[in-house]
Coordinates of C-alpha atoms in Angstrom, one line a residue:
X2 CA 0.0 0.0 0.0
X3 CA 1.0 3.0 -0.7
X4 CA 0.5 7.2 0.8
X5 CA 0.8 9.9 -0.9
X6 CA 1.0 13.2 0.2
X7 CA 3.2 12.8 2.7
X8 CA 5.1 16.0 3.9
X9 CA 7.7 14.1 5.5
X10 CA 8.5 12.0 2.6
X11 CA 9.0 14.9 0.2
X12 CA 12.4 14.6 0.6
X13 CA 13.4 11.1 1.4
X14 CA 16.6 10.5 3.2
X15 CA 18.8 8.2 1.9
X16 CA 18.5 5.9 4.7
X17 CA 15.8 5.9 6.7
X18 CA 17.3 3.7 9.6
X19 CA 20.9 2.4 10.5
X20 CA 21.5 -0.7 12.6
X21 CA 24.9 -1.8 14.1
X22 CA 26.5 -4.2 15.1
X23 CA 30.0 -3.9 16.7
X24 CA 32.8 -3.3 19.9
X25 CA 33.1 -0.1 22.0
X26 CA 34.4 2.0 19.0
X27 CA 30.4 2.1 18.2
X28 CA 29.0 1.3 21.7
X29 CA 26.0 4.0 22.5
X30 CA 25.0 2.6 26.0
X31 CA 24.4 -1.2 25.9
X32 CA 27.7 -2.2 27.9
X33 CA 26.7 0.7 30.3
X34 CA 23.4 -0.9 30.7
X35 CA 24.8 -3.8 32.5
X36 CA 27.9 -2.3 34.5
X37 CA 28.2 0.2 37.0
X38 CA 27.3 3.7 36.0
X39 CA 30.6 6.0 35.7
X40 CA 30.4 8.7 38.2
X41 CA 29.2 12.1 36.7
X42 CA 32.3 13.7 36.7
X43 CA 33.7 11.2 34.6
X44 CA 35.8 12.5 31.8
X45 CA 33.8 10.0 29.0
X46 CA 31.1 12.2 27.5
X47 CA 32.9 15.5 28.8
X48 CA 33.3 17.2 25.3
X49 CA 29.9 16.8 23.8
X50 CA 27.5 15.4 26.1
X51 CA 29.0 17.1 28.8
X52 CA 28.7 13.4 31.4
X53 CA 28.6 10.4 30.5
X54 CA 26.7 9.1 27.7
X55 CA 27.9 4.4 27.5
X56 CA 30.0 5.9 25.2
X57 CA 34.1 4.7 25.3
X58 CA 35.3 8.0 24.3
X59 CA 35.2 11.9 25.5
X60 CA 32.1 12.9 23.3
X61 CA 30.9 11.3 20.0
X62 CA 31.2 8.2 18.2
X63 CA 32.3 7.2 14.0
X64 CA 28.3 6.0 14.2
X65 CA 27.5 9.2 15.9
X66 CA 28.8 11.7 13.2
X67 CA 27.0 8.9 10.2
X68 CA 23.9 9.1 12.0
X69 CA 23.6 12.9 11.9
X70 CA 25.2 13.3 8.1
X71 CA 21.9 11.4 6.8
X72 CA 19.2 12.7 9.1
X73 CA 18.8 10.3 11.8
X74 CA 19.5 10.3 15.4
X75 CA 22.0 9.1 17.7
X76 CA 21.0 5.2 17.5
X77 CA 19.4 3.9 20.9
X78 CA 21.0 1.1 22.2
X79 CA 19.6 -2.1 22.3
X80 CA 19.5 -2.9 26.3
X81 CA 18.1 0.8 26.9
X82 CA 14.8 0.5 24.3
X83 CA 12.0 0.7 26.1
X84 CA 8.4 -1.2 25.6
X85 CA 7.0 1.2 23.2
X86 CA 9.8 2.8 21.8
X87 CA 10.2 3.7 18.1
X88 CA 13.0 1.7 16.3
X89 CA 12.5 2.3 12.7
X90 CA 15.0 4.8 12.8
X91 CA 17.8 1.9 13.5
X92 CA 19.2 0.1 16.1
X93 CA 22.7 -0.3 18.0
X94 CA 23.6 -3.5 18.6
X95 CA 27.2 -2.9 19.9
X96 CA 28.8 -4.0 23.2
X97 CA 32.3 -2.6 24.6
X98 CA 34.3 -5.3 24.9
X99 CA 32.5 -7.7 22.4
X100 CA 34.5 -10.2 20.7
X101 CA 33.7 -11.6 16.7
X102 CA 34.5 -14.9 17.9
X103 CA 32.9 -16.1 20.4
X104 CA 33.0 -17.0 24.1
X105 CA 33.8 -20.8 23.5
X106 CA 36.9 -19.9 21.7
X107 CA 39.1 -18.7 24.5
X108 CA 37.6 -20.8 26.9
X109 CA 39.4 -23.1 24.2
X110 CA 42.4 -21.2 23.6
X111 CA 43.4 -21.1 27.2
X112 CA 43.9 -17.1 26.2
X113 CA 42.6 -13.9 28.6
X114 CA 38.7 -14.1 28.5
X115 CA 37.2 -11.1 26.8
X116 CA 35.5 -8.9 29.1
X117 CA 31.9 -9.5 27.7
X118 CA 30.6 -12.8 26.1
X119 CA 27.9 -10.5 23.9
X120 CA 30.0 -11.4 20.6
X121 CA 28.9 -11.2 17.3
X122 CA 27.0 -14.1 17.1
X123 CA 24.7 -12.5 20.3
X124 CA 24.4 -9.8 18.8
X125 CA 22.7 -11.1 15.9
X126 CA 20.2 -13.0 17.7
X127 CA 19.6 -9.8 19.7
X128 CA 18.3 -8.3 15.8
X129 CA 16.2 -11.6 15.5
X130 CA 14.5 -10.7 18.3
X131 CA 13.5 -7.6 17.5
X132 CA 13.0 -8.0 13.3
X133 CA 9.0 -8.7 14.2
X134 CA 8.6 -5.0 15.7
X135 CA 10.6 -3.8 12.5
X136 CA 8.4 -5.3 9.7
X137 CA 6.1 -8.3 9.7
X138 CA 5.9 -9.9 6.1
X139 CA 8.4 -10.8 3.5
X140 CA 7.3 -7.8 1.2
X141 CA 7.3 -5.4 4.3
X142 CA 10.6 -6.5 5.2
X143 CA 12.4 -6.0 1.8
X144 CA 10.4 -2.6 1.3
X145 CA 12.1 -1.9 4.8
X146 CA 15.5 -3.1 4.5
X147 CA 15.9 -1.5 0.7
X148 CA 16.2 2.0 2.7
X149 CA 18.0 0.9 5.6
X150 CA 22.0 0.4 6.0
X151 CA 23.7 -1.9 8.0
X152 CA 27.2 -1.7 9.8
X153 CA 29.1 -4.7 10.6
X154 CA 31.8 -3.9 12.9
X155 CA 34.4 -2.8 13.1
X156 CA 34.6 -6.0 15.4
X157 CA 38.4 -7.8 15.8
X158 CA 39.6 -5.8 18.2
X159 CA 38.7 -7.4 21.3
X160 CA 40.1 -10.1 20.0
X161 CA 43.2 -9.6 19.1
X162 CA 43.8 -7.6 22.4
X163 CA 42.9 -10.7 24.4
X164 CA 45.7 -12.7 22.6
X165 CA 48.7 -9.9 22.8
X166 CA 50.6 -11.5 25.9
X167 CA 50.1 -14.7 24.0
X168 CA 51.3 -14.4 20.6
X169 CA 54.2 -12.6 19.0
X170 CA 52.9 -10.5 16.4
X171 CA 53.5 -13.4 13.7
X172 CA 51.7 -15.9 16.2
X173 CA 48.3 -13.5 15.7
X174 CA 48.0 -14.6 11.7
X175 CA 46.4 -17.5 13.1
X176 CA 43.5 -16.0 14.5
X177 CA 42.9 -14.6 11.2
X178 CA 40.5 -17.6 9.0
X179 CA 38.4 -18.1 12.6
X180 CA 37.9 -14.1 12.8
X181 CA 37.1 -13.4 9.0
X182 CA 34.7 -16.7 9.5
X183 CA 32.9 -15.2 12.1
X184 CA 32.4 -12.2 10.4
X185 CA 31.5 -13.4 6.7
X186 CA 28.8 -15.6 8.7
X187 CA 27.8 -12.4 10.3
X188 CA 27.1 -11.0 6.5
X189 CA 25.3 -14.1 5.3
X190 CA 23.0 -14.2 8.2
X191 CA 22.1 -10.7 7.4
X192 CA 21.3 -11.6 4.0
X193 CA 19.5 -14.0 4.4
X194 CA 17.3 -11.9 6.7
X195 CA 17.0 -9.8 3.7
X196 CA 19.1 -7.0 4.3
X197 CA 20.9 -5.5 1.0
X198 CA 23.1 -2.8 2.3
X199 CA 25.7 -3.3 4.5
X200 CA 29.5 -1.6 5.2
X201 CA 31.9 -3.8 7.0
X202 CA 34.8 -1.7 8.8
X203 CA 38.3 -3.1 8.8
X204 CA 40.5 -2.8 11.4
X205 CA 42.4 0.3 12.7
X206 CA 46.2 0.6 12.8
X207 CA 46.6 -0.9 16.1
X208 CA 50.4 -0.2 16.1
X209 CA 49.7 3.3 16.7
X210 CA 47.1 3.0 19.6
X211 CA 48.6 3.6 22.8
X212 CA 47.9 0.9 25.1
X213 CA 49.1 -1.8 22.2
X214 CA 52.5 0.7 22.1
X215 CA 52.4 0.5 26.6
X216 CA 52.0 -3.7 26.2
X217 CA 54.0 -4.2 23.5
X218 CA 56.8 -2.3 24.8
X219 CA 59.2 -2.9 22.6
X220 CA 63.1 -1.4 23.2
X221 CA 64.0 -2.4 19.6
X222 CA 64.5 1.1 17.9
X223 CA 64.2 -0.7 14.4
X224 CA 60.2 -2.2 15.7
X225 CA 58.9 1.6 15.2
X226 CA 58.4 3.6 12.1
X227 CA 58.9 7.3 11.6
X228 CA 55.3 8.3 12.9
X229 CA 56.3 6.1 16.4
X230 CA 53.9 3.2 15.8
X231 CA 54.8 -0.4 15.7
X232 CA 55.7 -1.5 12.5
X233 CA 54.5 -5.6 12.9
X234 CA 51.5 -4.8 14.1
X235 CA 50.5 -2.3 11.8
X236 CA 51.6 -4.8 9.4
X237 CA 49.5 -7.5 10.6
X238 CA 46.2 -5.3 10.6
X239 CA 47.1 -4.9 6.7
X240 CA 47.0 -8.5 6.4
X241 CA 43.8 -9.2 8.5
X242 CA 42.3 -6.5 6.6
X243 CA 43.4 -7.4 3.3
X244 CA 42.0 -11.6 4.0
X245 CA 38.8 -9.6 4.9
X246 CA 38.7 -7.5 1.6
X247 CA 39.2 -11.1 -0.1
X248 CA 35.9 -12.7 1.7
X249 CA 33.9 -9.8 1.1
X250 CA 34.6 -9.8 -2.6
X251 CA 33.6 -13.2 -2.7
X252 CA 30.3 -12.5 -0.9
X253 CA 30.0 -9.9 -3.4
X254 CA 30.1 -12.5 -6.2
X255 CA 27.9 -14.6 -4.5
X256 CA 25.0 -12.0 -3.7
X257 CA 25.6 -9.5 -6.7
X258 CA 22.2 -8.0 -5.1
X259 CA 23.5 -6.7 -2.3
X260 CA 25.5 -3.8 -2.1
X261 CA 28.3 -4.5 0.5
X262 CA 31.2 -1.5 1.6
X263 CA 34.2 -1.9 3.0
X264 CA 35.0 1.2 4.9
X265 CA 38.4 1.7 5.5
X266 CA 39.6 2.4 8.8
X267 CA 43.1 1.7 8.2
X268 CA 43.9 4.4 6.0
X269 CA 41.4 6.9 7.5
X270 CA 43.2 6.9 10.6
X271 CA 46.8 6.3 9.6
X272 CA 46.4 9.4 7.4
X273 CA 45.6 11.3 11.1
X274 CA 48.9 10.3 12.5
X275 CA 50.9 10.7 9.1
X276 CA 49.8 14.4 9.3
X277 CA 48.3 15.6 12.3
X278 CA 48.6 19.6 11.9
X279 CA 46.6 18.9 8.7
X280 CA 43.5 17.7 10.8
X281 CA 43.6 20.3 13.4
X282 CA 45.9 17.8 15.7
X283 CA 49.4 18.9 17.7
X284 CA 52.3 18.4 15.6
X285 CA 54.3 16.9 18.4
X286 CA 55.5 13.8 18.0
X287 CA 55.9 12.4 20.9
X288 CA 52.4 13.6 21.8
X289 CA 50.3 12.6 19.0
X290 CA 50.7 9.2 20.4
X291 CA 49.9 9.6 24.1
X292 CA 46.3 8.9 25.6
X293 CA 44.5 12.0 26.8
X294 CA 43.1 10.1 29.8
X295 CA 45.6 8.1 31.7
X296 CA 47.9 7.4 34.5
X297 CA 51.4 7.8 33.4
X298 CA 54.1 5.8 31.4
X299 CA 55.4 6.8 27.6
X300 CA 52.1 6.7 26.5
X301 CA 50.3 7.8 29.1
X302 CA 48.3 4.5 30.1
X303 CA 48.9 2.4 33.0
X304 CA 46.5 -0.8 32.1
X305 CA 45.7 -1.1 35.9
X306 CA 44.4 1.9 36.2
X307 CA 41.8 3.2 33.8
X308 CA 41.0 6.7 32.5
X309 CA 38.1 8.4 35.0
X310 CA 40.2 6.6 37.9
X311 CA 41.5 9.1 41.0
X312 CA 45.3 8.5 39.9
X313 CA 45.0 9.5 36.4
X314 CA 44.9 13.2 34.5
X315 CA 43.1 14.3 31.1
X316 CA 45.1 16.5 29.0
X317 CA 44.0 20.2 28.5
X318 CA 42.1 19.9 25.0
X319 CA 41.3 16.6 23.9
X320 CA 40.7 17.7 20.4
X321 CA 44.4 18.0 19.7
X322 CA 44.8 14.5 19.9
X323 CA 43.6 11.3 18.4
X324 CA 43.7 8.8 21.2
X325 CA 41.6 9.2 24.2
X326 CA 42.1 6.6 26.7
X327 CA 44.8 3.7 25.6
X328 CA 42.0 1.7 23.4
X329 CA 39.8 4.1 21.9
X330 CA 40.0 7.8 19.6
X331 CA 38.8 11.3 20.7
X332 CA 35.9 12.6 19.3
X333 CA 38.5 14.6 17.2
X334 CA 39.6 11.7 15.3
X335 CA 36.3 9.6 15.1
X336 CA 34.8 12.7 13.7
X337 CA 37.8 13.0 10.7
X338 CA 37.4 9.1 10.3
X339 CA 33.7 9.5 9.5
X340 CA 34.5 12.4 7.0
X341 CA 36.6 10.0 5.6
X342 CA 34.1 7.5 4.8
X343 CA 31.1 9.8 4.4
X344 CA 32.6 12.3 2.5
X345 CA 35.8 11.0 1.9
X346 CA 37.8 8.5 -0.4
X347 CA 38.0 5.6 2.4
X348 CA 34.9 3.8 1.4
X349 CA 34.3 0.9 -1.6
X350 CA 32.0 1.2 -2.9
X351 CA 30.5 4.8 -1.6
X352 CA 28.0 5.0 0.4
X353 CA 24.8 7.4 -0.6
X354 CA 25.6 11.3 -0.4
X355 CA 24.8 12.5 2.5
X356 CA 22.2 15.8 2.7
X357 CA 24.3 17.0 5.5
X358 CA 27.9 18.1 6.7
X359 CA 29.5 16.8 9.4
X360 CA 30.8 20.1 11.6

């Protein structure tokens, strides 16, 4: 059936809900559901939202700044919907700490369990459940879904920070096939469900976050490139990403109907600490790749005690810097990483123009 005359369809968006699934890079609130509320003068949330708002980061999110470039607001988080509460505007699925694999695998491994067991897998069945309220019938569905975008990931992280103390960098390749598994499974499911656009983040140059540089610690002068991020483990998120690239090209092949994206974090944020003046970022060196929040160290993190905790500082303006707390970006950098996909050249195919800047 169809209504015309609809004022606020005169100018469709171009999607009319997002839904995500992912880590705390694109957490709005579900982890916070379920832990211990951070005290209000925590310094998460200080820049935007002014206290905390379940997100890992001092103000807003990559999903944040996408949300608001095509119209749509900050996506509620799963665990916080309430009984009546509208949803066809999207969804956020993500949980800090989540995992792609899941749970049984380090139980397996014998490897440092990952600080949430809502993996990917959960995470899908926690869409299931609420698909009914969504659309009812095949046709509604695919009516539904031909409008709406979905973002898988970025998800990886968690686990490859779970097997650091484990695995020299070389030792990580073979978590590779099991992670790119998880996620292609991820993709089919959602096809199958009928879902027809979806963007699947690679992985981040974990070589130049802090807290891998403060475990890592390596005194080797010759593990470091020019920018002062590890080389091998920069390396190694080229090959995850690149065995990721491969599976979703296959996909592709597979389901020519669906339009699937690879947004590429990699470059987006490597460009960031390549040229930080050029993004409004300190051109010090040595600061660039320091955490805001933290307790002390090179870096600035101390892995026992966390940013927000009594013992650590935050530095004076968090927008000069791109990482925030030893595992996570400021609002700075998320916001020129979703320029770089929205606007930007860091997204394959591109996704729809967006009727809005992000300032």
């Amino acid at each position: 059936m169809c209504f015309f005359g609809n004022g606020s369809n005169a100018n469709p968006l171009p999607y009319e809900a997002i839904f995500n699934f992912g880590d705390s890079i694109s957490d709005t609130g579900n982890a916070d559901k379920t832990h211990p509320p951070f005290p209000s003068n925590s310094p998460y949330g200080s820049t935007y939202f002014k206290h905390p708002s379940g997100r890992l980061s001092d103000g807003r999110l990559i999903i944040d700044f996408i949300a608001k470039a095509y119209g749509l607001p900050f996506l509620p988080a799963y665990l916080n919907l309430t009984k009546d509460q509208d949803i066809k505007k999207g969804v956020n699925f993500a949980f800090a700490g989540a995992t792609a694999l899941d749970y049984e695998y380090f139980i397996k491994h014998g490897v440092d369990m990952p600080a949430t067991d809502k993996s990917l897998s959960i995470q899908l069945g926690w869409f299931k459940t609420i698909k009914p309220s969504i659309c009812k019938s095949k046709e509604e569905c695919d009516g539904f879904f031909k409008k709406s975008l979905f973002l898988v990931g970025e998800i990886g992280g968690n686990d490859i920070i779970a097997h650091l103390s484990y695995r020299n960098v070389t030792g990580l390749r073979e978590l590779v096939p099991p992670m790119v598994e998880a996620i292609t499974n991820a993709i089919i499911t959602l096809i199958e469900e009928g879902v027809v656009e979806l963007a699947v983040p690679g992985n981040f140059p974990i070589g130049c976050i802090s807290g891998v540089l403060t475990v890592v610690n390596s005194t080797q002068k010759d593990d470091y490139d020019q920018f002062g991020c590890l080389i091998g483990y920069n390396t190694f998120i080229e090959y995850y990403n690149g065995q990721l690239k491969q599976a979703i090209e296959t996909l592709r092949q597979k389901h020519p109907q669906v339009k699937i994206m690879y947004f590429d974090y990699y470059n987006d944020a490597r460009r960031l600490f390549q040229t930080p003046q050029q993004y409004g970022f300190t051109s010090d060196k040595n600061e660039i790749i320091k955490a805001c929040c933290g307790a002390s160290g090179t870096y600035n993190v101390n892995v026992y005690i966390p940013c927000g905790s009594p013992a650590t500082t935050v530095c004076p303006d968090p927008s000069k810097v791109i990482n925030w707390d030893g595992a996570h970006f400021t609002e700075a950098a998320y916001k020129q990483i979703a320029k770089g996909l929205v606007e930007g050249p860091f997204v394959n195919p591109s996704l729809e123009s967006p009727p809005f800047k992000i300032a």
